[in-house]
CSV table of C-alpha atoms and ligand atoms in Angstrom, one decimal:
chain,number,residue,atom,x,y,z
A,1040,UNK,CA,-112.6,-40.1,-80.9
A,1041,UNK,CA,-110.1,-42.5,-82.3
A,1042,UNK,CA,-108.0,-44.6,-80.2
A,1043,UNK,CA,-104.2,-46.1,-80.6
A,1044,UNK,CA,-103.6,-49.2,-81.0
A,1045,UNK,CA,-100.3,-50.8,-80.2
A,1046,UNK,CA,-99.8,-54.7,-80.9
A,1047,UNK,CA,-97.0,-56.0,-78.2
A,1048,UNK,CA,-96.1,-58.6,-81.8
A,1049,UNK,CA,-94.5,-56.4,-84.8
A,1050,UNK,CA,-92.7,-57.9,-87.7
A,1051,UNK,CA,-92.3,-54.8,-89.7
A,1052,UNK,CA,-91.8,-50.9,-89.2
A,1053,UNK,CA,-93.0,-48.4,-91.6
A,1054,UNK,CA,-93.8,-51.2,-94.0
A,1055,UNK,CA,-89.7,-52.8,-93.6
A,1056,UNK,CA,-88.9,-55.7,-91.9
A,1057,UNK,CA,-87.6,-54.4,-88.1
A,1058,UNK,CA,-84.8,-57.9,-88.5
A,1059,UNK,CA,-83.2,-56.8,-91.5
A,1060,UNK,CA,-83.4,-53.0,-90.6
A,1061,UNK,CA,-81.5,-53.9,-87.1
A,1062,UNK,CA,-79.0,-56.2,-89.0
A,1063,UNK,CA,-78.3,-53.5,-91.4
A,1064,UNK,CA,-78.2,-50.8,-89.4
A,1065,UNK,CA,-76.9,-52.0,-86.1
A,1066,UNK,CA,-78.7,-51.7,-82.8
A,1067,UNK,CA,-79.7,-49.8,-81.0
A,1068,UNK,CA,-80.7,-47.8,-83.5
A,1069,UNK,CA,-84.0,-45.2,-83.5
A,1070,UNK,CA,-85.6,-45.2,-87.0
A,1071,UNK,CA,-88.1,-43.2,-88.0
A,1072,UNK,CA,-91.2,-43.0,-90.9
A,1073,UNK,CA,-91.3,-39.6,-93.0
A,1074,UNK,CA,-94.9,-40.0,-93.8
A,1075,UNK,CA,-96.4,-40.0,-90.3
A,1076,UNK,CA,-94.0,-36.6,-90.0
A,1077,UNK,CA,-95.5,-35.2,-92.8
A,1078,UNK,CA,-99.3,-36.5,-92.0
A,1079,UNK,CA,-98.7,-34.9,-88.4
A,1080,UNK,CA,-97.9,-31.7,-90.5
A,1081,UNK,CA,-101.3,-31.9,-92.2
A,1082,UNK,CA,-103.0,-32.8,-89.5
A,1083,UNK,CA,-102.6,-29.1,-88.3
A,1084,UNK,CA,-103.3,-27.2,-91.9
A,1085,UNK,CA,-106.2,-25.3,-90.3
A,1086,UNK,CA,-103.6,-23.0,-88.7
A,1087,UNK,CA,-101.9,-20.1,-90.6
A,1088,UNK,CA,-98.6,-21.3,-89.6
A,1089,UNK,CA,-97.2,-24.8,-88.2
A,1090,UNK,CA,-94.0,-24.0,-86.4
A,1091,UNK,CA,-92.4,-27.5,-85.2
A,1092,UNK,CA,-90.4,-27.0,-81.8
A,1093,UNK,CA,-87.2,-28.5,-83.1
A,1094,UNK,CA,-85.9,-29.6,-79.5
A,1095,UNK,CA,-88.4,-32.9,-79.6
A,1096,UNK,CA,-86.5,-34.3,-83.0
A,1097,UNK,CA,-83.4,-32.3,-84.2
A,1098,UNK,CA,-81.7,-34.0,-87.0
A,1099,UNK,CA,-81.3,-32.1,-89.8
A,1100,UNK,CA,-83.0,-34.6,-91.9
A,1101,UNK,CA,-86.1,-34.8,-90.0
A,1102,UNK,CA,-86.0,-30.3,-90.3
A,1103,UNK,CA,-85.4,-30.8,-94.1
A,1104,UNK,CA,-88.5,-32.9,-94.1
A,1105,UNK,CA,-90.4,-30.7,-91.8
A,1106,UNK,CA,-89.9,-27.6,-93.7
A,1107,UNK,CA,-91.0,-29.2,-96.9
A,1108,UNK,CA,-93.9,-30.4,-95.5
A,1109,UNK,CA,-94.6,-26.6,-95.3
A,1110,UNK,CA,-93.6,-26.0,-91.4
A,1111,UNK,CA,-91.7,-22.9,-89.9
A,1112,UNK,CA,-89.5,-23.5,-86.8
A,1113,UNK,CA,-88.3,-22.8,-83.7
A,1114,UNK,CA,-85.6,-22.4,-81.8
A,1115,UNK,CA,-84.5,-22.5,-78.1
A,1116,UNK,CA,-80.3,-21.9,-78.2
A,1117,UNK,CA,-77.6,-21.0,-81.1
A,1118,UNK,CA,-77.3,-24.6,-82.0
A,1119,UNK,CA,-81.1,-25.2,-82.6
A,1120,UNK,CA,-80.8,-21.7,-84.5
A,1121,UNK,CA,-77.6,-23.1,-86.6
A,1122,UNK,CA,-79.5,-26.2,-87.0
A,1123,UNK,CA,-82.6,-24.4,-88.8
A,1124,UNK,CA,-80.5,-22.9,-91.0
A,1125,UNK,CA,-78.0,-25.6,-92.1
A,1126,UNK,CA,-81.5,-27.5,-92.9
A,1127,UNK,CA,-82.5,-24.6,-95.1
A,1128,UNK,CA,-84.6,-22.4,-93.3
A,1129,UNK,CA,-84.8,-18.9,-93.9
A,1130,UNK,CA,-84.3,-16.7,-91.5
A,1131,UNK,CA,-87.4,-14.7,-91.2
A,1132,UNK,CA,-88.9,-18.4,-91.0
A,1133,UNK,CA,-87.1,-18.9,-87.5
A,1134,UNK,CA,-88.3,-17.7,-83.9
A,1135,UNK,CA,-86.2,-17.9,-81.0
A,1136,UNK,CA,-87.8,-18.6,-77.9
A,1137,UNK,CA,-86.3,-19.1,-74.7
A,1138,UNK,CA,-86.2,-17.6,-70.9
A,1139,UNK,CA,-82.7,-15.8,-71.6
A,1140,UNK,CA,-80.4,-15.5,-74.1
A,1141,UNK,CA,-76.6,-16.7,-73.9
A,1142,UNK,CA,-74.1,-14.7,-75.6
A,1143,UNK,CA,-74.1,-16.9,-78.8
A,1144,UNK,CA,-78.0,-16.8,-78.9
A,1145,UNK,CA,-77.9,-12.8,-78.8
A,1146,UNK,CA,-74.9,-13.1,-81.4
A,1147,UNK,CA,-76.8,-14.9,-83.9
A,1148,UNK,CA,-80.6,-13.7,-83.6
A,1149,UNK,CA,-78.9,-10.1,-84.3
A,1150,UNK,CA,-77.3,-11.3,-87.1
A,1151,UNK,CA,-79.8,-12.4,-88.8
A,1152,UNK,CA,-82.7,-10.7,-87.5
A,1153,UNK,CA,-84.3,-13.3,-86.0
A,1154,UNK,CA,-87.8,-12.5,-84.4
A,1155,UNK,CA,-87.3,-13.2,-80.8
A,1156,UNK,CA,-90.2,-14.9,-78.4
A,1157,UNK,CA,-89.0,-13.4,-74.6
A,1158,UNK,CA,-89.9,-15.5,-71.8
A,1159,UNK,CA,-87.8,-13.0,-69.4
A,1160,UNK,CA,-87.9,-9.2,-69.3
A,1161,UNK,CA,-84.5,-8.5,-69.4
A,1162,UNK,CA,-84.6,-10.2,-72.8
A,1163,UNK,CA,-86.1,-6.9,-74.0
A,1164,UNK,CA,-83.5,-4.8,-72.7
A,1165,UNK,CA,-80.6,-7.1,-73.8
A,1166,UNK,CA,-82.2,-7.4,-77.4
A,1167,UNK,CA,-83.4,-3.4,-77.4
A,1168,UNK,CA,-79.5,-2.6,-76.5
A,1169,UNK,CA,-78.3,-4.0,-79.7
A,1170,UNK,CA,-81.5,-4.1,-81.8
A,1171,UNK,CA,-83.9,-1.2,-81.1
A,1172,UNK,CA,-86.6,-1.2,-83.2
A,1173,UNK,CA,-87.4,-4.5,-83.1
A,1174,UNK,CA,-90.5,-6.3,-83.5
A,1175,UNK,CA,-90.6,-9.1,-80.5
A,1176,UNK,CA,-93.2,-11.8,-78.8
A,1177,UNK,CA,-93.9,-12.3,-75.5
A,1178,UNK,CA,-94.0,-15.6,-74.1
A,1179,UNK,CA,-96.6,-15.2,-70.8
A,1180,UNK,CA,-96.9,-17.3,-67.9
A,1181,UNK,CA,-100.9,-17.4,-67.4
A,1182,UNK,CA,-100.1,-18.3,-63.9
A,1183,UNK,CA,-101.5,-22.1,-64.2
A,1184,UNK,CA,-99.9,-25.1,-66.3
A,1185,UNK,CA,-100.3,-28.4,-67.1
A,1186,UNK,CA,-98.1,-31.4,-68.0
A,1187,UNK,CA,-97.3,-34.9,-68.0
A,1188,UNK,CA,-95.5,-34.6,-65.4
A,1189,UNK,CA,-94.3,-32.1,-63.1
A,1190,UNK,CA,-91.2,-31.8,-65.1
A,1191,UNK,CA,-92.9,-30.8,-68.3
A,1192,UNK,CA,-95.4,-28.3,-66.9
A,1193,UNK,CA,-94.2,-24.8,-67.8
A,1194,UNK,CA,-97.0,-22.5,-66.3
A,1195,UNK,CA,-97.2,-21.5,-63.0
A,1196,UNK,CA,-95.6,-20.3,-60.1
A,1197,UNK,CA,-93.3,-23.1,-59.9
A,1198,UNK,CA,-92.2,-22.5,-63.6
A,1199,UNK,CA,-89.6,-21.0,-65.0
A,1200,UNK,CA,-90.9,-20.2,-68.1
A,1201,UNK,CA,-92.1,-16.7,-69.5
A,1202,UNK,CA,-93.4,-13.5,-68.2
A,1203,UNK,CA,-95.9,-13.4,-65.3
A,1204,UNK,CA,-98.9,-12.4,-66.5
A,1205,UNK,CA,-99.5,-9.6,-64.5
A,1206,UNK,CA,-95.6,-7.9,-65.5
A,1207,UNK,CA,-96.8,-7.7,-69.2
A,1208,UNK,CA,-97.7,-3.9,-68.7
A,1209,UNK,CA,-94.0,-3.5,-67.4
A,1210,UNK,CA,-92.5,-5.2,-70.4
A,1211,UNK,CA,-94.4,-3.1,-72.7
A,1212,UNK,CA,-93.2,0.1,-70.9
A,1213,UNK,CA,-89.3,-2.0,-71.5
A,1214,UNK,CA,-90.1,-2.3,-75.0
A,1215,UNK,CA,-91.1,1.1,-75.5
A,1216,UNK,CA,-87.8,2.6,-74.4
A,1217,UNK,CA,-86.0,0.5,-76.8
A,1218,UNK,CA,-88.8,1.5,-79.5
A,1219,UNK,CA,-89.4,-2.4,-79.5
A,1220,UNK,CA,-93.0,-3.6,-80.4
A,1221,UNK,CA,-94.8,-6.1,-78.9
A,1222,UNK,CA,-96.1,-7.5,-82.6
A,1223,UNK,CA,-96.8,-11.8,-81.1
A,1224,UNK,CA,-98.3,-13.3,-77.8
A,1225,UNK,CA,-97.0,-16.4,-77.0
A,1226,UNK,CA,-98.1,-19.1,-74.2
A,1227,UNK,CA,-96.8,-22.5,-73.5
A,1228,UNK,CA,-98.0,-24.3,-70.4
A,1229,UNK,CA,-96.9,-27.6,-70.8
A,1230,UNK,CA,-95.9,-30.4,-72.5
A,1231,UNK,CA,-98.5,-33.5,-73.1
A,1232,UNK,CA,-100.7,-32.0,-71.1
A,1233,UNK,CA,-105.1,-32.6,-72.3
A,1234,UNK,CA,-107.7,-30.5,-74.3
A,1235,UNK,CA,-109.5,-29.4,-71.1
A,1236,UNK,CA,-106.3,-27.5,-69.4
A,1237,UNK,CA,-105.0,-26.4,-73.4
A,1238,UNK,CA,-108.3,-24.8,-73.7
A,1239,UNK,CA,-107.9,-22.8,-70.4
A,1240,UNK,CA,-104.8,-20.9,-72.4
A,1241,UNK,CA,-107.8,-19.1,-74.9
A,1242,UNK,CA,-109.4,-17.3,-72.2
A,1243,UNK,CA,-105.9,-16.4,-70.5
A,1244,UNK,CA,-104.4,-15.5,-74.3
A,1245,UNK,CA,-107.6,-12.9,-75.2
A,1246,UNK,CA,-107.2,-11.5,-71.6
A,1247,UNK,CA,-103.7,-10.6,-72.2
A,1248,UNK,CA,-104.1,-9.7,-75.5
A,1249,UNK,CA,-106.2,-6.7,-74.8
A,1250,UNK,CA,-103.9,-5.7,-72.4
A,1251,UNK,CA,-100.6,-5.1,-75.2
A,1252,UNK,CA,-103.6,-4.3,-77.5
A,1253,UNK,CA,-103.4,-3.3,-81.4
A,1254,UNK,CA,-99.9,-3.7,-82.1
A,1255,UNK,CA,-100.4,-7.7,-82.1
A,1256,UNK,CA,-100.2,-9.3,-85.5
A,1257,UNK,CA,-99.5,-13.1,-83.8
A,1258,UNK,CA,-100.8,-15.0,-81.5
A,1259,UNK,CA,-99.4,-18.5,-80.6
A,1260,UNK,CA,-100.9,-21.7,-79.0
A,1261,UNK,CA,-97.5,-23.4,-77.9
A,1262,UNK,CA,-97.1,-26.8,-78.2
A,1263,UNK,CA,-98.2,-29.3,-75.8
A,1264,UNK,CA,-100.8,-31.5,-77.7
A,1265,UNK,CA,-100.3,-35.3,-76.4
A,1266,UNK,CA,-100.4,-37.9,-78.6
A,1267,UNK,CA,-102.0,-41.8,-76.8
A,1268,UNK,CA,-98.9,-43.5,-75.7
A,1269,UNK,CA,-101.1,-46.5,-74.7
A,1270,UNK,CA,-104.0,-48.3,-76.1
A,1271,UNK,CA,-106.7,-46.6,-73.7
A,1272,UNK,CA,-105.4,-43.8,-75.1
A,1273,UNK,CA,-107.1,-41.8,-77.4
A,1274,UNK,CA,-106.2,-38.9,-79.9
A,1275,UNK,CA,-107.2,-35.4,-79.5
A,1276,UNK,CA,-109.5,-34.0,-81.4
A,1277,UNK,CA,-107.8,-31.1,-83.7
A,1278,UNK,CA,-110.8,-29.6,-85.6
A,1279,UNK,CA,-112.2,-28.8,-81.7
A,1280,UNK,CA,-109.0,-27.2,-80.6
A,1281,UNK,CA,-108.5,-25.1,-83.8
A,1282,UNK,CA,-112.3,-23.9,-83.4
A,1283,UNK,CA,-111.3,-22.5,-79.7
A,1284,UNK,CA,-108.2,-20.8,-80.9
A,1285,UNK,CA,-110.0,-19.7,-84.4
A,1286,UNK,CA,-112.8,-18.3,-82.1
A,1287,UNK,CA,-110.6,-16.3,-79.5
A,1288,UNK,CA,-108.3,-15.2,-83.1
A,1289,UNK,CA,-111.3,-13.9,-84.8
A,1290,UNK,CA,-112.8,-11.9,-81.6
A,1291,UNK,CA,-109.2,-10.2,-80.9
A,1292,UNK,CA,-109.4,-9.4,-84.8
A,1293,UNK,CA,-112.8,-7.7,-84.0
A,1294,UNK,CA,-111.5,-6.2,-81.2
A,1295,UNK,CA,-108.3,-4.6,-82.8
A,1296,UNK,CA,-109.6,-3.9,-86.3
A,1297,UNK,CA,-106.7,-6.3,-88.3
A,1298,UNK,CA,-106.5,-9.7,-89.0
A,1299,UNK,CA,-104.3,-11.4,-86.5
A,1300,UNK,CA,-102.1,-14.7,-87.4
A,1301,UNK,CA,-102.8,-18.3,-85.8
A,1302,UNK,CA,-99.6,-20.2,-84.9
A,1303,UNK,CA,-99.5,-24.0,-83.0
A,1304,UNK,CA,-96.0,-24.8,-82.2
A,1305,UNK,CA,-95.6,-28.4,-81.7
A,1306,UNK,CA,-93.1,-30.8,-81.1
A,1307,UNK,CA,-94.3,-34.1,-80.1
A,1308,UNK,CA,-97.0,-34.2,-82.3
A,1309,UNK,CA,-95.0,-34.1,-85.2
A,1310,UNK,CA,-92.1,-36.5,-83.9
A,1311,UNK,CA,-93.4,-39.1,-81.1
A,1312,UNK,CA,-95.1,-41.5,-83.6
A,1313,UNK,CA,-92.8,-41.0,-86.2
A,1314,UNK,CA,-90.1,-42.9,-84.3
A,1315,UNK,CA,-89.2,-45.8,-82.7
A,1316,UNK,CA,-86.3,-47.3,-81.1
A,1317,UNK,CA,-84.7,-50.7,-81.9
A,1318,UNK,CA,-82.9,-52.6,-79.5
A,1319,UNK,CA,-81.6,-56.4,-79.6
A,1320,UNK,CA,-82.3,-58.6,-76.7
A,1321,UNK,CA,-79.5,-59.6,-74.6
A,1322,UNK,CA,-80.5,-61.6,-72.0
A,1323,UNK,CA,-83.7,-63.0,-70.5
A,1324,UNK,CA,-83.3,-63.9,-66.8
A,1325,UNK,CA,-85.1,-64.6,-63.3
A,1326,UNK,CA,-84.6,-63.0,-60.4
A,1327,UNK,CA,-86.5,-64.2,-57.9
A,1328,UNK,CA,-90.4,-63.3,-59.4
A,1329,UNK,CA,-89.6,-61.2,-61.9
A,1330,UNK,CA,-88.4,-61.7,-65.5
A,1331,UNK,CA,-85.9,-59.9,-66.6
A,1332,UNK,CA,-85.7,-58.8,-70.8
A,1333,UNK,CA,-82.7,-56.3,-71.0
A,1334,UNK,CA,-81.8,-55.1,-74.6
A,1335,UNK,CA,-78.6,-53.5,-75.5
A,1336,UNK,CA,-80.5,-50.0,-75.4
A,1337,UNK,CA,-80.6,-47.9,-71.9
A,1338,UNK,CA,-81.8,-44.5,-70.8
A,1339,UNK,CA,-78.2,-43.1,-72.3
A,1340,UNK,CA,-80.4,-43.7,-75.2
A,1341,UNK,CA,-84.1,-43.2,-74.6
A,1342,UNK,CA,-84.1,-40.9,-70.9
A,1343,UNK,CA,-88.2,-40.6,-70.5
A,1344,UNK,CA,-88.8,-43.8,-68.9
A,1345,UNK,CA,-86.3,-42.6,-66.4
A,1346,UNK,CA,-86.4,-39.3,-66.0
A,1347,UNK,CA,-90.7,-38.9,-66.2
A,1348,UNK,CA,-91.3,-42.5,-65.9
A,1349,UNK,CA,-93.1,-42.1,-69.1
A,1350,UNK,CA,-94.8,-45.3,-70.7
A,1351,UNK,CA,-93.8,-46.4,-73.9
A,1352,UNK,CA,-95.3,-49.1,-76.0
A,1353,UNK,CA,-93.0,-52.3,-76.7
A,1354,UNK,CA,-93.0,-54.4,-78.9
A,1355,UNK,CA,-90.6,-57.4,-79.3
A,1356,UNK,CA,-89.8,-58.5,-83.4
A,1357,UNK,CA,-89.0,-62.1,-83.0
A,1358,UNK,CA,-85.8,-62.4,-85.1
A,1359,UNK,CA,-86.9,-65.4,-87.1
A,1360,UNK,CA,-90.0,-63.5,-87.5
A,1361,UNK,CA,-92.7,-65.4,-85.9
A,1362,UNK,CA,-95.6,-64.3,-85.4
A,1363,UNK,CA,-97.0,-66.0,-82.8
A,1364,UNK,CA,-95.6,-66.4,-79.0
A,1365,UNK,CA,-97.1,-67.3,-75.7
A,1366,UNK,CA,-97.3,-64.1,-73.3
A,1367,UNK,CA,-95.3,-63.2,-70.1
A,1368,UNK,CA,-94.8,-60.5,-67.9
A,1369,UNK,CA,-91.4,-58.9,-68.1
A,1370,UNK,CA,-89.2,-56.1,-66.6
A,1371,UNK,CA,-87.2,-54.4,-69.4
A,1372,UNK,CA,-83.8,-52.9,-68.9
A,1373,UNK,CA,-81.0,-51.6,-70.3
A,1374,UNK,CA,-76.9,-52.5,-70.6
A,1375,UNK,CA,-76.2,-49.5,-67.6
A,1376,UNK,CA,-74.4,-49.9,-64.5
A,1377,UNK,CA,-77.0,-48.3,-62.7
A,1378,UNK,CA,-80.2,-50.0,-61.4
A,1379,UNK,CA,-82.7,-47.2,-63.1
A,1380,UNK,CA,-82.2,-48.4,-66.1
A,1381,UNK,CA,-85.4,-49.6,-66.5
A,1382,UNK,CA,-87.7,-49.4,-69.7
A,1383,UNK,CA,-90.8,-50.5,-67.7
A,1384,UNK,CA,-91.2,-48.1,-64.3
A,1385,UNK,CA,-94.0,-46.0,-63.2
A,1386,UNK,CA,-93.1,-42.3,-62.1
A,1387,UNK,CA,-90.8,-42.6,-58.6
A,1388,UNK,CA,-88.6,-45.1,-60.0
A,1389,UNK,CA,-91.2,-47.8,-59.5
A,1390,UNK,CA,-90.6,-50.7,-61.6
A,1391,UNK,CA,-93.1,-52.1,-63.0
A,1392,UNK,CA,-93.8,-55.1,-65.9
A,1393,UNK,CA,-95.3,-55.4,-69.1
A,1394,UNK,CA,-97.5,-58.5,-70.9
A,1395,UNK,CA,-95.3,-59.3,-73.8
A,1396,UNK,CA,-94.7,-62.1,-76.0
A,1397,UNK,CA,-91.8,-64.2,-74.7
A,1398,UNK,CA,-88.4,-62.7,-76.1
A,1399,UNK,CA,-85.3,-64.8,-77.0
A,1400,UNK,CA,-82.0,-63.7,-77.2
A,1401,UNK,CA,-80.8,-62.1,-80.4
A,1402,UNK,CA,-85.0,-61.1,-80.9
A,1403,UNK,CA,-85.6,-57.4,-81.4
A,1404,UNK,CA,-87.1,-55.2,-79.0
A,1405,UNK,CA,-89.0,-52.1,-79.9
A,1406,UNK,CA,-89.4,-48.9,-77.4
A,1407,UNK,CA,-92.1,-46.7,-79.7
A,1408,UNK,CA,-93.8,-43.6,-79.9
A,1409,UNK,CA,-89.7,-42.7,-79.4
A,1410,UNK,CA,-89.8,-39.8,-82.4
A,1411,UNK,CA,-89.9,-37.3,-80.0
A,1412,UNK,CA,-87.6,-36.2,-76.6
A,1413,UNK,CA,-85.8,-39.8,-77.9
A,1414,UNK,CA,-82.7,-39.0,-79.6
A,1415,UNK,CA,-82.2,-35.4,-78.5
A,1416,UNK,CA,-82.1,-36.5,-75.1
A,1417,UNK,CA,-79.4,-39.1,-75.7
A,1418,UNK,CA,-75.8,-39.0,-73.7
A,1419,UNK,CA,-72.6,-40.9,-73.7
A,1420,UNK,CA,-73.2,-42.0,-69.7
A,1421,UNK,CA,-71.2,-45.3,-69.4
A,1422,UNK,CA,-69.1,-43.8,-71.9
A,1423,UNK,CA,-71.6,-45.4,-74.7
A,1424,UNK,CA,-72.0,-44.2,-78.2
A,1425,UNK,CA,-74.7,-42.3,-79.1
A,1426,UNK,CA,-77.4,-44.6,-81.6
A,1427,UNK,CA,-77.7,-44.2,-85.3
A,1428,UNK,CA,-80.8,-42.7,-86.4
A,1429,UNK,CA,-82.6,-43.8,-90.1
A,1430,UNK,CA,-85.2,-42.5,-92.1
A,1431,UNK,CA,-87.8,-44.4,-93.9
A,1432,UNK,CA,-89.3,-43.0,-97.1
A,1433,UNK,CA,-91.0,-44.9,-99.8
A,1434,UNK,CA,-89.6,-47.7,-98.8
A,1435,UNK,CA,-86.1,-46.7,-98.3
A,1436,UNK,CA,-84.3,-46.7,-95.3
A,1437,UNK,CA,-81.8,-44.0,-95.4
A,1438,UNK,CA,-78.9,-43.3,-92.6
A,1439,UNK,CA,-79.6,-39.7,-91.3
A,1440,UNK,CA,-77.0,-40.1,-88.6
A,1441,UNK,CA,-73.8,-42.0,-88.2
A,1442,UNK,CA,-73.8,-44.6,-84.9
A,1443,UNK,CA,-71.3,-42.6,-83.1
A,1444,UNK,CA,-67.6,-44.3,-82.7
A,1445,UNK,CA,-65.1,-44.5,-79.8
A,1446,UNK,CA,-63.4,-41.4,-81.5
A,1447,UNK,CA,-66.9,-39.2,-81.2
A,1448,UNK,CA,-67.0,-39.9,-77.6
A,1449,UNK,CA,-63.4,-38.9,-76.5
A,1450,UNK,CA,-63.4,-35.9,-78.8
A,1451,UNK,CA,-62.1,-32.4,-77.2
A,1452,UNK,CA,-60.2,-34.4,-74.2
A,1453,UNK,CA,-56.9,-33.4,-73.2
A,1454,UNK,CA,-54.8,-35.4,-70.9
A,1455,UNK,CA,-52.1,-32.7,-69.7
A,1456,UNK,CA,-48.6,-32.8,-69.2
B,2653,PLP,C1,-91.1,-27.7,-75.8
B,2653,PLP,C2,-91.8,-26.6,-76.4
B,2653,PLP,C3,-92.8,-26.8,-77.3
B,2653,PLP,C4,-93.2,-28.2,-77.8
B,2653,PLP,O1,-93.8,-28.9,-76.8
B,2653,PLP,P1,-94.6,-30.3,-77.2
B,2653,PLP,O2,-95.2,-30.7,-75.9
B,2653,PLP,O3,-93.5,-31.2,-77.6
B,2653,PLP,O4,-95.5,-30.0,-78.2
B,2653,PLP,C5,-93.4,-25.7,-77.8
B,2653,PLP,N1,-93.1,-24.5,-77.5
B,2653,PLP,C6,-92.1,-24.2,-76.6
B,2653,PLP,C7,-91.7,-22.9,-76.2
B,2653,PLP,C8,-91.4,-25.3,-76.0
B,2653,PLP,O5,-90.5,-25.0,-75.1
């Protein structure tokens, strides 16, 4: 099993130097490297069908890339939808999968046909009134899920997500009265969850399985696999998760007399390492024990640290590009007006320090393994502008999205009579 490695020291991202990208790009800025997007891609060839869940990285750029890489995609609301296709996907190459659907969602997945994965039952009903006939998935709840953290499980009791697994016969009595068949299986219990719990999903898929029976063509993994956020982290091994899947695939094939397609529908796993976000050091103070980096980047920009007190890897690229520098522990935070703005905190709002080379002000400051739930979960708290986001191919670095300006952020007010 091979482990990450993070160095706390980086001169250089995706084989540019990190001062000249953040002097010509501005900070903060996330920037991300097209090959590890399409390695991650390749990393997963064993499956008949990569489908990247779009919410994790969203840019259009980054789904042009994806979808030459040879990915399909999904989609969880009209914009994701709109995004897929603006970014050239076909439609029959899209899935929408969510717990209901708006009216725009309905709109659009009738108009062109989506296929629909329904993690509700009335989402059979609402399709079957407009599109009877249909060929749908159903997203199940196993009744167990695992995440890493209780925000990103989505199995369950507790969750939201899916159909309870004992309310599939139900749905397929729904979908019959709409002449709607049941042609995918879909479960998703969490989101960086382990192996061990991912595996639990086979025995709960072929279970199920038998129980909608010969009309499935499709049966889907989810997403979920983790990627090592820390050193003593390690990756997980793919070949070992595709044999599970491949074995409970080619036993439901036996079972049902067809061959029966193999999706994996990940989102972090294609994004997280791509990306990373830059940030310039501001100040470097004491208060009391602690010492202090903050960085003109804050959770309005990067929300995992605060919202799952997620650990990311940090890095700080000395602007006159040493490469050497004595070690310190330090609290990282943001620019916000609000005391969670902290980089380094533990789940609970704990806050918590990191060994790091000593920064200076006007030294850069990476946040990495930022590709994925980074950008897409950027606001404009504080009123501050959403970051610019760059892509790096051969060498290049290429603006994929405009640093937002003070006329982006007051768009659509109206200040009345
Ligand atoms: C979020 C999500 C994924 C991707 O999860 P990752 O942990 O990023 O791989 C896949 N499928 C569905 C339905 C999701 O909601």
């Amino acid at each position: 099993m091979s482990t990450a490695t993070f160095s706390t020291l980086r001169t250089q991202f995706a084989g540019l130097p990190i001062a000249d990208l953040a002097r010509q790009f501005g900070t903060p800025t996330y920037l991300y490297d097209a090959k590890v997007i399409a390695e991650k891609v390749a990393d997963l060839a064993a499956f008949d069908v990569v489908r990247y869940a779009q919410k994790a990285c969203s840019n259009l750029a980054i789904l042009d890339r994806v979808r030459r890489a040879g990915a399909l995609v999904d989609a969880v609301s009209a914009g994701e939808i709109r995004r897929a296709l603006a970014a050239g996907y076909q439609p029959e190459e899209i899935v929408y999968t969510a717990d209901i659907f708006d009216a725009a969602a309905l709109e659009l997945a009738v108009e062109h046909k989506l296929h629909v994965n329904c993690g509700s039952p009335e989402m059979i009903d609402q399709l079957g009134d407009v599109r009877p006939g249909a060929d749908v998935t159903l997203r199940v709840n196993p009744g167990f899920g695992h995440g890493h953290s209780q925000k990103t499980n989505t199995g369950g009791p507790q969750s939201k997500h899916g159909i309870w697994h004992d309310q599939v016969d139900d749905c397929l009595r729904r979908a019959d009265q709409y002449g709607i068949t049941v042609t995918g299986l879909h479960m998703h219990i969490g989101s960086g969850t382990d192996l061990e719990h991912l595996a639990q999903v086979c025995e709960a898929m072929e279970r199920i399985a038998q129980v909608v029976g010969r009309t499935l063509t499709t049966i889907s993994a989810g997403g979920g696999l983790p990627v090592p956020y820390r050193s003593t982290e390690t990756y997980v091994n793919i070949e070992d998760y595709f044999r599970l899947w491949d074995a409970t695939r080619n036993r439901l094939a036996e079972s049902f007399g067809h061959a029966l397609r193999l999706e994996i529908e990940p989102g972090r796993y294609l994004a997280a390492e791509a990306g990373c976000l830059v940030a310039e050091v501001r100040a470097v103070k004491k208060m009391g024990d602690n010492l202090f980096f903050l960085v003109d980047a804050g959770f309005n920009d990067l929300a995992r640290p605060v919202m799952y007190g997620a650990y990311h890897p940090i890095a700080i690229a000395p602007r006159d590009g040493a490469t050497d520098r004595p070690e310190v522990d330090a609290v990282v935070g943001g620019p916000l007006c609000e005391s969670g703005d902290i980089f380094t905190q533990k789940e609970g709002g704990y806050v918590d320090s990191r060994r790091l080379p000593i920064a200076r002000v006007g030294d850069y400051l990476l946040l990495e393994n930022a590709g994925a739930y980074g950008f897409v979960m950027a606001s404009n708290y504080n009123s501050k502008t959403r970051p610019a986001e760059v892509l790096i191919e051969d060498g290049e670095a290429k603006l994929i999205r405009r640093r937002e300006t003070f006329e982006d952020l007051i768009r659509g007010e109206i200040i009345p009579e």
